[in-house]
PDB file of N, CA, C and O in Angstrom, chain B, residues numbered from 101:
ATOM      1  N   UNK B 101     138.877  96.947  86.815  1.00  0.00           N
ATOM      2  CA  UNK B 101     137.453  96.618  87.754  1.00  0.00           C
ATOM      3  C   UNK B 101     136.725  97.792  87.322  1.00  0.00           C
ATOM      4  O   UNK B 101     137.126  98.946  87.473  1.00  0.00           O
ATOM      5  N   UNK B 102     135.311  97.340  86.613  1.00  0.00           N
ATOM      6  CA  UNK B 102     134.446  98.221  86.251  1.00  0.00           C
ATOM      7  C   UNK B 102     133.569  98.532  87.451  1.00  0.00           C
ATOM      8  O   UNK B 102     133.387  97.788  88.415  1.00  0.00           O
ATOM      9  N   UNK B 103     133.074  99.686  87.263  1.00  0.00           N
ATOM     10  CA  UNK B 103     131.759 100.246  88.265  1.00  0.00           C
ATOM     11  C   UNK B 103     130.421  99.849  87.976  1.00  0.00           C
ATOM     12  O   UNK B 103     129.647 100.732  88.347  1.00  0.00           O
ATOM     13  N   UNK B 104     129.882  98.950  87.503  1.00  0.00           N
ATOM     14  CA  UNK B 104     129.019  98.723  87.034  1.00  0.00           C
ATOM     15  C   UNK B 104     127.874  98.364  87.902  1.00  0.00           C
ATOM     16  O   UNK B 104     128.065  97.451  88.704  1.00  0.00           O
ATOM     17  N   UNK B 105     126.558  99.015  87.866  1.00  0.00           N
ATOM     18  CA  UNK B 105     125.794  98.792  88.892  1.00  0.00           C
ATOM     19  C   UNK B 105     124.664  97.775  87.960  1.00  0.00           C
ATOM     20  O   UNK B 105     124.296  97.969  86.801  1.00  0.00           O
ATOM     21  N   UNK B 106     124.246  96.578  88.951  1.00  0.00           N
ATOM     22  CA  UNK B 106     122.919  96.082  88.591  1.00  0.00           C
ATOM     23  C   UNK B 106     122.028  96.737  87.841  1.00  0.00           C
ATOM     24  O   UNK B 106     121.752  97.882  88.199  1.00  0.00           O
ATOM     25  N   UNK B 107     121.356  96.172  86.613  1.00  0.00           N
ATOM     26  CA  UNK B 107     119.897  96.568  86.344  1.00  0.00           C
ATOM     27  C   UNK B 107     119.021  96.624  87.310  1.00  0.00           C
ATOM     28  O   UNK B 107     119.107  95.733  88.155  1.00  0.00           O
ATOM     29  N   UNK B 108     117.884  97.718  87.481  1.00  0.00           N
ATOM     30  CA  UNK B 108     117.244  97.770  88.190  1.00  0.00           C
ATOM     31  C   UNK B 108     116.137  96.651  87.642  1.00  0.00           C
ATOM     32  O   UNK B 108     116.028  96.470  86.429  1.00  0.00           O
ATOM     33  N   UNK B 109     115.405  95.988  88.496  1.00  0.00           N
ATOM     34  CA  UNK B 109     114.624  95.126  88.019  1.00  0.00           C
ATOM     35  C   UNK B 109     113.139  95.669  88.778  1.00  0.00           C
ATOM     36  O   UNK B 109     112.162  94.939  88.610  1.00  0.00           O
ATOM     37  N   UNK B 110     113.017  96.536  89.347  1.00  0.00           N
ATOM     38  CA  UNK B 110     111.347  96.991  89.917  1.00  0.00           C
ATOM     39  C   UNK B 110     110.480  96.997  88.753  1.00  0.00           C
ATOM     40  O   UNK B 110     109.452  96.321  88.714  1.00  0.00           O
ATOM     41  N   UNK B 111     110.970  97.937  87.556  1.00  0.00           N
ATOM     42  CA  UNK B 111     110.248  97.799  86.470  1.00  0.00           C
ATOM     43  C   UNK B 111     110.297  96.878  85.864  1.00  0.00           C
ATOM     44  O   UNK B 111     109.573  97.196  84.921  1.00  0.00           O
ATOM     45  N   UNK B 112     110.664  95.778  85.646  1.00  0.00           N
ATOM     46  CA  UNK B 112     110.114  94.479  85.036  1.00  0.00           C
ATOM     47  C   UNK B 112     109.616  93.726  85.718  1.00  0.00           C
ATOM     48  O   UNK B 112     108.858  92.924  85.172  1.00  0.00           O
ATOM     49  N   UNK B 113     109.810  93.640  87.217  1.00  0.00           N
ATOM     50  CA  UNK B 113     108.630  92.904  88.449  1.00  0.00           C
ATOM     51  C   UNK B 113     107.355  93.768  88.004  1.00  0.00           C
ATOM     52  O   UNK B 113     106.453  92.970  87.746  1.00  0.00           O
ATOM     53  N   UNK B 114     107.007  94.853  87.848  1.00  0.00           N
ATOM     54  CA  UNK B 114     105.980  95.265  88.057  1.00  0.00           C
ATOM     55  C   UNK B 114     105.235  95.027  86.903  1.00  0.00           C
ATOM     56  O   UNK B 114     104.006  94.971  86.845  1.00  0.00           O
ATOM     57  N   UNK B 115     106.066  94.882  85.940  1.00  0.00           N
ATOM     58  CA  UNK B 115     105.732  94.752  84.487  1.00  0.00           C
ATOM     59  C   UNK B 115     104.912  93.291  84.611  1.00  0.00           C
ATOM     60  O   UNK B 115     103.730  93.167  84.292  1.00  0.00           O
ATOM     61  N   UNK B 116     105.605  92.398  85.041  1.00  0.00           N
ATOM     62  CA  UNK B 116     105.759  90.672  85.283  1.00  0.00           C
ATOM     63  C   UNK B 116     104.134  90.908  85.713  1.00  0.00           C
ATOM     64  O   UNK B 116     103.200  90.488  85.030  1.00  0.00           O
ATOM     65  N   UNK B 117     103.939  91.874  87.340  1.00  0.00           N
ATOM     66  CA  UNK B 117     102.762  91.158  88.123  1.00  0.00           C
ATOM     67  C   UNK B 117     101.829  91.874  87.446  1.00  0.00           C
ATOM     68  O   UNK B 117     100.758  91.364  87.774  1.00  0.00           O
ATOM     69  N   UNK B 118     101.532  93.148  86.362  1.00  0.00           N
ATOM     70  CA  UNK B 118     100.631  94.280  85.738  1.00  0.00           C
ATOM     71  C   UNK B 118      99.945  92.662  84.931  1.00  0.00           C
ATOM     72  O   UNK B 118      98.980  91.991  85.299  1.00  0.00           O
ATOM     73  N   UNK B 119     101.081  92.391  83.508  1.00  0.00           N
ATOM     74  CA  UNK B 119     100.583  91.383  82.831  1.00  0.00           C
ATOM     75  C   UNK B 119      99.770  89.802  83.715  1.00  0.00           C
ATOM     76  O   UNK B 119      98.702  89.235  83.485  1.00  0.00           O
ATOM     77  N   UNK B 120     100.589  89.590  84.487  1.00  0.00           N
ATOM     78  CA  UNK B 120     100.105  88.042  85.512  1.00  0.00           C
ATOM     79  C   UNK B 120      98.609  88.414  85.858  1.00  0.00           C
ATOM     80  O   UNK B 120      97.665  87.706  85.507  1.00  0.00           O
ATOM     81  N   UNK B 121      98.453  89.762  86.685  1.00  0.00           N
ATOM     82  CA  UNK B 121      97.204  89.955  86.975  1.00  0.00           C
ATOM     83  C   UNK B 121      96.168  90.258  85.683  1.00  0.00           C
ATOM     84  O   UNK B 121      94.990  90.029  85.957  1.00  0.00           O
ATOM     85  N   UNK B 122      96.359  90.610  84.683  1.00  0.00           N
ATOM     86  CA  UNK B 122      95.710  90.808  83.555  1.00  0.00           C
ATOM     87  C   UNK B 122      95.495  89.622  82.706  1.00  0.00           C
ATOM     88  O   UNK B 122      94.677  89.900  81.830  1.00  0.00           O
ATOM     89  N   UNK B 123      95.896  88.464  82.633  1.00  0.00           N
ATOM     90  CA  UNK B 123      95.696  87.238  82.123  1.00  0.00           C
ATOM     91  C   UNK B 123      95.212  87.020  83.047  1.00  0.00           C
ATOM     92  O   UNK B 123      94.065  87.397  82.808  1.00  0.00           O
ATOM     93  N   UNK B 124      95.216  86.530  84.376  1.00  0.00           N
ATOM     94  CA  UNK B 124      94.746  85.922  85.389  1.00  0.00           C
ATOM     95  C   UNK B 124      93.173  86.170  85.291  1.00  0.00           C
ATOM     96  O   UNK B 124      92.427  85.223  85.042  1.00  0.00           O
ATOM     97  N   UNK B 125      92.746  87.293  85.466  1.00  0.00           N
ATOM     98  CA  UNK B 125      91.635  88.167  85.130  1.00  0.00           C
ATOM     99  C   UNK B 125      90.910  87.465  83.913  1.00  0.00           C
ATOM    100  O   UNK B 125      89.758  87.046  84.035  1.00  0.00           O
ATOM    101  N   UNK B 126      91.681  87.342  82.641  1.00  0.00           N
ATOM    102  CA  UNK B 126      91.469  86.728  81.427  1.00  0.00           C
ATOM    103  C   UNK B 126      90.813  85.466  81.487  1.00  0.00           C
ATOM    104  O   UNK B 126      90.061  84.867  80.719  1.00  0.00           O
ATOM    105  N   UNK B 127      91.322  85.214  82.654  1.00  0.00           N
ATOM    106  CA  UNK B 127      90.862  83.401  82.524  1.00  0.00           C
ATOM    107  C   UNK B 127      89.668  83.488  83.656  1.00  0.00           C
ATOM    108  O   UNK B 127      88.643  82.812  83.574  1.00  0.00           O
ATOM    109  N   UNK B 128      89.929  84.374  84.675  1.00  0.00           N
ATOM    110  CA  UNK B 128      88.682  84.207  85.803  1.00  0.00           C
ATOM    111  C   UNK B 128      87.523  84.823  85.145  1.00  0.00           C
ATOM    112  O   UNK B 128      86.440  84.305  85.417  1.00  0.00           O
ATOM    113  N   UNK B 129      87.522  85.733  84.409  1.00  0.00           N
ATOM    114  CA  UNK B 129      86.325  86.484  83.816  1.00  0.00           C
ATOM    115  C   UNK B 129      85.257  85.575  83.940  1.00  0.00           C
ATOM    116  O   UNK B 129      84.637  85.411  84.991  1.00  0.00           O
ATOM    117  N   UNK B 130      85.041  85.005  82.929  1.00  0.00           N
ATOM    118  CA  UNK B 130      84.274  84.059  82.061  1.00  0.00           C
ATOM    119  C   UNK B 130      83.466  83.324  83.497  1.00  0.00           C
ATOM    120  O   UNK B 130      82.235  83.347  83.503  1.00  0.00           O
ATOM    121  N   UNK B 131      84.075  82.800  84.470  1.00  0.00           N
ATOM    122  CA  UNK B 131      83.559  81.932  85.539  1.00  0.00           C
ATOM    123  C   UNK B 131      83.159  82.532  86.069  1.00  0.00           C
ATOM    124  O   UNK B 131      82.053  82.256  86.533  1.00  0.00           O
ATOM    125  N   UNK B 132      83.997  84.194  86.469  1.00  0.00           N
ATOM    126  CA  UNK B 132      82.987  85.166  87.725  1.00  0.00           C
ATOM    127  C   UNK B 132      81.793  85.432  86.822  1.00  0.00           C
ATOM    128  O   UNK B 132      80.655  85.364  87.286  1.00  0.00           O
ATOM    129  N   UNK B 133      81.999  85.711  85.634  1.00  0.00           N
ATOM    130  CA  UNK B 133      80.210  86.340  85.180  1.00  0.00           C
ATOM    131  C   UNK B 133      79.423  84.943  85.262  1.00  0.00           C
ATOM    132  O   UNK B 133      78.374  85.020  85.901  1.00  0.00           O
ATOM    133  N   UNK B 134      79.696  83.834  84.797  1.00  0.00           N
ATOM    134  CA  UNK B 134      78.596  82.504  84.781  1.00  0.00           C
ATOM    135  C   UNK B 134      78.003  82.675  86.183  1.00  0.00           C
ATOM    136  O   UNK B 134      76.790  82.779  86.365  1.00  0.00           O
ATOM    137  N   UNK B 135      79.147  82.704  87.420  1.00  0.00           N
ATOM    138  CA  UNK B 135      78.483  82.332  88.805  1.00  0.00           C
ATOM    139  C   UNK B 135      77.671  83.772  89.034  1.00  0.00           C
ATOM    140  O   UNK B 135      76.527  83.687  89.480  1.00  0.00           O
ATOM    141  N   UNK B 136      78.114  84.836  88.801  1.00  0.00           N
ATOM    142  CA  UNK B 136      77.054  86.144  88.832  1.00  0.00           C
ATOM    143  C   UNK B 136      75.842  85.905  88.275  1.00  0.00           C
ATOM    144  O   UNK B 136      74.781  85.877  88.898  1.00  0.00           O
ATOM    145  N   UNK B 137      75.985  85.727  87.083  1.00  0.00           N
ATOM    146  CA  UNK B 137      74.558  85.563  86.278  1.00  0.00           C
ATOM    147  C   UNK B 137      73.562  84.181  87.147  1.00  0.00           C
ATOM    148  O   UNK B 137      72.344  84.353  87.199  1.00  0.00           O
ATOM    149  N   UNK B 138      74.001  83.228  87.612  1.00  0.00           N
ATOM    150  CA  UNK B 138      73.340  82.553  88.183  1.00  0.00           C
ATOM    151  C   UNK B 138      72.582  82.870  89.513  1.00  0.00           C
ATOM    152  O   UNK B 138      71.412  82.642  89.818  1.00  0.00           O
ATOM    153  N   UNK B 139      73.888  83.638  90.419  1.00  0.00           N
ATOM    154  CA  UNK B 139      73.089  84.336  91.151  1.00  0.00           C
ATOM    155  C   UNK B 139      71.780  85.101  91.187  1.00  0.00           C
ATOM    156  O   UNK B 139      70.798  84.868  91.892  1.00  0.00           O
ATOM    157  N   UNK B 140      71.980  86.183  90.174  1.00  0.00           N
ATOM    158  CA  UNK B 140      71.224  86.606  89.349  1.00  0.00           C
ATOM    159  C   UNK B 140      69.772  86.171  89.241  1.00  0.00           C
ATOM    160  O   UNK B 140      68.788  86.722  89.736  1.00  0.00           O
ATOM    161  N   UNK B 141      69.839  84.967  88.424  1.00  0.00           N
ATOM    162  CA  UNK B 141      68.674  84.146  88.082  1.00  0.00           C
ATOM    163  C   UNK B 141      67.836  83.712  89.306  1.00  0.00           C
ATOM    164  O   UNK B 141      66.608  83.729  89.237  1.00  0.00           O
ATOM    165  N   UNK B 142      68.362  83.397  90.217  1.00  0.00           N
ATOM    166  CA  UNK B 142      68.032  82.959  91.631  1.00  0.00           C
ATOM    167  C   UNK B 142      67.645  83.990  92.325  1.00  0.00           C
ATOM    168  O   UNK B 142      66.974  83.762  93.331  1.00  0.00           O
ATOM    169  N   UNK B 143      67.880  85.008  92.065  1.00  0.00           N
ATOM    170  CA  UNK B 143      67.548  86.580  92.930  1.00  0.00           C
ATOM    171  C   UNK B 143      66.054  86.608  92.301  1.00  0.00           C
ATOM    172  O   UNK B 143      65.046  86.348  92.959  1.00  0.00           O
ATOM    173  N   UNK B 144      66.062  86.960  90.936  1.00  0.00           N
ATOM    174  CA  UNK B 144      64.679  87.076  90.533  1.00  0.00           C
ATOM    175  C   UNK B 144      63.726  85.860  90.707  1.00  0.00           C
ATOM    176  O   UNK B 144      62.551  86.184  90.879  1.00  0.00           O
ATOM    177  N   UNK B 145      63.976  84.595  90.699  1.00  0.00           N
ATOM    178  CA  UNK B 145      63.271  83.997  91.356  1.00  0.00           C
ATOM    179  C   UNK B 145      62.771  82.928  90.350  1.00  0.00           C
ATOM    180  O   UNK B 145      61.826  82.182  90.606  1.00  0.00           O
ATOM    181  N   UNK B 146      63.632  82.899  88.918  1.00  0.00           N
ATOM    182  CA  UNK B 146      63.280  81.849  88.468  1.00  0.00           C
ATOM    183  C   UNK B 146      64.296  80.670  88.692  1.00  0.00           C
ATOM    184  O   UNK B 146      65.496  80.566  88.439  1.00  0.00           O
ATOM    185  N   UNK B 147      63.531  79.961  89.165  1.00  0.00           N
ATOM    186  CA  UNK B 147      64.425  78.268  88.901  1.00  0.00           C
ATOM    187  C   UNK B 147      64.764  77.960  87.694  1.00  0.00           C
ATOM    188  O   UNK B 147      65.961  77.853  87.426  1.00  0.00           O
ATOM    189  N   UNK B 148      63.808  77.759  86.742  1.00  0.00           N
ATOM    190  CA  UNK B 148      64.017  77.189  85.671  1.00  0.00           C
ATOM    191  C   UNK B 148      64.310  78.134  84.557  1.00  0.00           C
ATOM    192  O   UNK B 148      63.815  79.261  84.566  1.00  0.00           O
ATOM    193  N   UNK B 149      65.216  77.664  83.444  1.00  0.00           N
ATOM    194  CA  UNK B 149      65.799  78.524  82.453  1.00  0.00           C
ATOM    195  C   UNK B 149      66.934  79.005  83.060  1.00  0.00           C
ATOM    196  O   UNK B 149      67.269  79.905  82.290  1.00  0.00           O
ATOM    197  N   UNK B 150      67.766  78.976  83.982  1.00  0.00           N
ATOM    198  CA  UNK B 150      68.749  79.434  84.173  1.00  0.00           C
ATOM    199  C   UNK B 150      70.297  78.876  83.718  1.00  0.00           C
ATOM    200  O   UNK B 150      71.299  79.524  84.020  1.00  0.00           O
TER     201      UNK B 150
END
């Protein structure tokens, strides 16, 4: 009977969460940037050319 412990998965889970947040940000950033640019265009009073 060996006294082996399970590998600690906290580090692996944390790495997975960090990578998931980075990938999500990579895909969400262009949409968020476009929405903010549109809001800035409307706030500046330019209705055409947005």
